[in-house]
PDB file of C-alpha atoms in Angstrom:
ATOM      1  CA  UNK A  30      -7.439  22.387 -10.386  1.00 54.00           C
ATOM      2  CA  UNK A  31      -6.357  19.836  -7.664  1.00 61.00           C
ATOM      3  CA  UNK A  32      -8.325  17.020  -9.290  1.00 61.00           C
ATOM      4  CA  UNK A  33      -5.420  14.291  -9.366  1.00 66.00           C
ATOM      5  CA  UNK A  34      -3.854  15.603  -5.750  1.00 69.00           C
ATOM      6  CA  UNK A  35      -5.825  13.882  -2.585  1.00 68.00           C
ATOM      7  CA  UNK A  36      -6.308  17.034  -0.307  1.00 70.00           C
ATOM      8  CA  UNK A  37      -9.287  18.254   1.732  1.00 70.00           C
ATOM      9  CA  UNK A  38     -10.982  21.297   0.030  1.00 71.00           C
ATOM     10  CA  UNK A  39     -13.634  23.607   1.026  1.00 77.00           C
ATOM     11  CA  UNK A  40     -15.994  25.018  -1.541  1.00 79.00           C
ATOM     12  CA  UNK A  41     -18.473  27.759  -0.023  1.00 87.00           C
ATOM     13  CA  UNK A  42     -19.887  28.769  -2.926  1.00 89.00           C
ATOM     14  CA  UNK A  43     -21.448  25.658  -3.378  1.00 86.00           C
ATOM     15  CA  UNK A  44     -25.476  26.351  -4.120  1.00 90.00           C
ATOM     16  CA  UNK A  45     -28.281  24.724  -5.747  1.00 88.00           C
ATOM     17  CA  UNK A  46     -27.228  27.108  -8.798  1.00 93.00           C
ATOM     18  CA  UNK A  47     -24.074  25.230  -9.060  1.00 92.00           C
ATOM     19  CA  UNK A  48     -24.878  21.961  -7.620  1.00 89.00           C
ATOM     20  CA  UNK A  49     -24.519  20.138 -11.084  1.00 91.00           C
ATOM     21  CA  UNK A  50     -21.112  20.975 -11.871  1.00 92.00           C
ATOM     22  CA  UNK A  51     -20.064  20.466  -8.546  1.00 90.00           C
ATOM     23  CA  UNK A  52     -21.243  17.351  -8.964  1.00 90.00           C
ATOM     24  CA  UNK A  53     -19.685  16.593 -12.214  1.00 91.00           C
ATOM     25  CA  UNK A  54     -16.431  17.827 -10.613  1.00 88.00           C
ATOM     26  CA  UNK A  55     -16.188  14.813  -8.117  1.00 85.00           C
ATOM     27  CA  UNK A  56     -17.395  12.656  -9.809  1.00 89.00           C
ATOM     28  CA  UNK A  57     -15.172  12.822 -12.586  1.00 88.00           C
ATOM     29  CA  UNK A  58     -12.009  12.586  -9.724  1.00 85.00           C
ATOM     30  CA  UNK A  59     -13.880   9.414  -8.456  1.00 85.00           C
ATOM     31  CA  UNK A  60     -13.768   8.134 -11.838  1.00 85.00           C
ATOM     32  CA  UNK A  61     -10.065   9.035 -11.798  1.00 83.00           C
ATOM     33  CA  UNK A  62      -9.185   7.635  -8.760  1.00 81.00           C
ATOM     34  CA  UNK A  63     -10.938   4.511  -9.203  1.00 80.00           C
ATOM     35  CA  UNK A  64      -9.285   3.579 -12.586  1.00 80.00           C
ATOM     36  CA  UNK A  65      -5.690   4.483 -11.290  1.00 80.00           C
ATOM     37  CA  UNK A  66      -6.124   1.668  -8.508  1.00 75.00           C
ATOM     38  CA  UNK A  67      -7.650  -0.479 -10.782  1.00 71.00           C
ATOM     39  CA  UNK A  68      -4.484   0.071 -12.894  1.00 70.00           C
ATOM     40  CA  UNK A  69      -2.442  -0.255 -10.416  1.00 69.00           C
ATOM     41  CA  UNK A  70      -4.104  -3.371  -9.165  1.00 67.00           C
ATOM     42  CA  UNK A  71      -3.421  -4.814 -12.662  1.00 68.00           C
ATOM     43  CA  UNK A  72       0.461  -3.978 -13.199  1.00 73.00           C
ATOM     44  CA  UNK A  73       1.004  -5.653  -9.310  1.00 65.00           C
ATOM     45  CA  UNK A  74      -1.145  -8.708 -10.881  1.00 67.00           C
ATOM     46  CA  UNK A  75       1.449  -8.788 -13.724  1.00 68.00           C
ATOM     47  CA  UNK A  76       4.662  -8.501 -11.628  1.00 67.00           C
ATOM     48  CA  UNK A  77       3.479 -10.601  -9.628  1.00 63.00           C
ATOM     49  CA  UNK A  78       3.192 -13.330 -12.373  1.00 60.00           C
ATOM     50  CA  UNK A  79       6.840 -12.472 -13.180  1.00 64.00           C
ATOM     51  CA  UNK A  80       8.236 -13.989 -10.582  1.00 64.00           C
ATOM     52  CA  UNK A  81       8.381 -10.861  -8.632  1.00 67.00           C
ATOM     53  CA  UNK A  82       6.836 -10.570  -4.925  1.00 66.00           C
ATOM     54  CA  UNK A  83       2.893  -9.884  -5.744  1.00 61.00           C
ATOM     55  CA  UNK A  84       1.601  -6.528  -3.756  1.00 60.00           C
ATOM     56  CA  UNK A  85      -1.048  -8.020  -1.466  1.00 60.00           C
ATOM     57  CA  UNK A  86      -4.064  -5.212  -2.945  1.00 56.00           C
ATOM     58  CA  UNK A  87      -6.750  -7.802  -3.477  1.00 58.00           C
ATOM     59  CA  UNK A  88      -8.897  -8.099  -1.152  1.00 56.00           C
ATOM     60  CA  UNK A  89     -12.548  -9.530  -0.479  1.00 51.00           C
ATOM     61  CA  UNK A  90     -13.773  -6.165  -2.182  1.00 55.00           C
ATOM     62  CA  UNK A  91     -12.852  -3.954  -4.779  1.00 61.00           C
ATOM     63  CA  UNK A  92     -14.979  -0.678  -3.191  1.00 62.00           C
ATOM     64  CA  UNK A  93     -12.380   2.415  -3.657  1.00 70.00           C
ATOM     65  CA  UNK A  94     -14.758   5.085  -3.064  1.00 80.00           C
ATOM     66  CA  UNK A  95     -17.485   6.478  -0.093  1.00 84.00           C
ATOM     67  CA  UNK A  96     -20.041   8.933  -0.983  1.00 86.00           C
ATOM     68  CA  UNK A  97     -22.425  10.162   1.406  1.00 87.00           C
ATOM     69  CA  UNK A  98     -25.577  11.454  -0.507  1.00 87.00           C
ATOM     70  CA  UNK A  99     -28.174  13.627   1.561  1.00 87.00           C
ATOM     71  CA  UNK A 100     -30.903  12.421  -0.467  1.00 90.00           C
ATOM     72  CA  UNK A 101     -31.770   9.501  -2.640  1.00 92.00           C
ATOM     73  CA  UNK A 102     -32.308  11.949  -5.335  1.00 90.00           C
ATOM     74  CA  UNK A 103     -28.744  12.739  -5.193  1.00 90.00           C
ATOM     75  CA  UNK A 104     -27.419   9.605  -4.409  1.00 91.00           C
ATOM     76  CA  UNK A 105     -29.233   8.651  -7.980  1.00 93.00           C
ATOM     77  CA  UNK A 106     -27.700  11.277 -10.266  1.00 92.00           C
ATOM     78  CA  UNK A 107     -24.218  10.715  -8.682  1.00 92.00           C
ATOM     79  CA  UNK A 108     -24.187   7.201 -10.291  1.00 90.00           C
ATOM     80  CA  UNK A 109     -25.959   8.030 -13.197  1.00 91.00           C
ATOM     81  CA  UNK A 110     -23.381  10.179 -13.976  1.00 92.00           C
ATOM     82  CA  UNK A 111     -20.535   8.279 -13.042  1.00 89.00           C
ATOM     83  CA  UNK A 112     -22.193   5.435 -15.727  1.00 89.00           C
ATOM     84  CA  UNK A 113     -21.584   8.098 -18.362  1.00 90.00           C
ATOM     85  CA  UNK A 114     -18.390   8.957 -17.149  1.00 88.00           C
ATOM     86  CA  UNK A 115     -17.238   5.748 -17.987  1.00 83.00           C
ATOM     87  CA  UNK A 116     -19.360   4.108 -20.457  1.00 74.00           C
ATOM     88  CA  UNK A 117     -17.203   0.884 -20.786  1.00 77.00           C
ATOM     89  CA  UNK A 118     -17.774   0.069 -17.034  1.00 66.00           C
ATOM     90  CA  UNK A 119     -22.030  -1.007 -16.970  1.00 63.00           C
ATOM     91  CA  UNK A 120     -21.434  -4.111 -14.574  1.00 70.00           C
ATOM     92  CA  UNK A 121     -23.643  -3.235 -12.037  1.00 74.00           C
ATOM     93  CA  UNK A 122     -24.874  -5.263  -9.642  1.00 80.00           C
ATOM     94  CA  UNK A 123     -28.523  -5.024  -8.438  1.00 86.00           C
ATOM     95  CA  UNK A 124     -28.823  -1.954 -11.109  1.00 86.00           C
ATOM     96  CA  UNK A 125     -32.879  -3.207 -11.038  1.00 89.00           C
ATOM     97  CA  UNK A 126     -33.117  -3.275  -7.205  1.00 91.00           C
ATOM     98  CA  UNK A 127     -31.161   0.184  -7.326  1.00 90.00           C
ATOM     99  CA  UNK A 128     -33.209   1.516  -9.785  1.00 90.00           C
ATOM    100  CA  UNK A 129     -37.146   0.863  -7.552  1.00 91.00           C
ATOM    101  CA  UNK A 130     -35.468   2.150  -4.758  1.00 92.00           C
ATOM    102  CA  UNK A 131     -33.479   5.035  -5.631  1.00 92.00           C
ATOM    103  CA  UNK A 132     -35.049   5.899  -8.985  1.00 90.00           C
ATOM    104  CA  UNK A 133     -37.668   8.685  -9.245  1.00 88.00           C
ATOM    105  CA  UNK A 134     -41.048   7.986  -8.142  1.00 82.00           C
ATOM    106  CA  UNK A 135     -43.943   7.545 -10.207  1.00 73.00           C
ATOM    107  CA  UNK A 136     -46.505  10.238  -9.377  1.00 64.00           C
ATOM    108  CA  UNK A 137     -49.131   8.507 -11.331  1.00 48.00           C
ATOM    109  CA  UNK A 138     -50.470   5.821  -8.089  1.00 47.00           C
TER     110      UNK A 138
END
């Protein structure tokens, strides 16, 4: 599986059947990718406090990853999951907001 390696795939078999674990495949290489740079970000931090020539990686904003949803539905789950995925990182900001507007609806009103 080409989960670590950054190259375009296709995926045709890709059905609401499936959808989950397709799903759960990406997001667990977002999760990847976004701790490596945060890593990285880290050790250039620390050489940079050496004494050694800091890597200029810090910028106004620390987003790594775009996911285009075609629903809120789905944009939902995908960061539901990706909270389980990695259960030490909860910081979210405006998880309230995010959750009235992207949550599931109350069929009771």
């Amino acid at each position: 599986l080409y989960i670590h390696a950054y190259l375009d795939i296709t995926f045709p078999q890709h059905s609401h059947l499936n959808a989950w674990a397709v799903r759960a495949a990406y997001a667990l290489h977002i999760a990847d990718h976004v701790l490596k740079a945060r890593g990285e970000e880290r050790t250039n931090t620390l050489s940079g406090a050496k004494g050694e020539e800091p890597a200029l990686d810090q910028g106004f904003s620390r987003a790594r990853v775009l996911v285009l949803c075609p629903f809120r539905s789905a944009c939902y789950d995908i960061v539901k999951l990706l909270l389980e995925i990695l259960p030490g990182k909860k910081q979210v900001a405006n998880m309230q907001r995010f959750q009235e507007e992207f949550g599931p609806e109350d069929d009771d009103a």
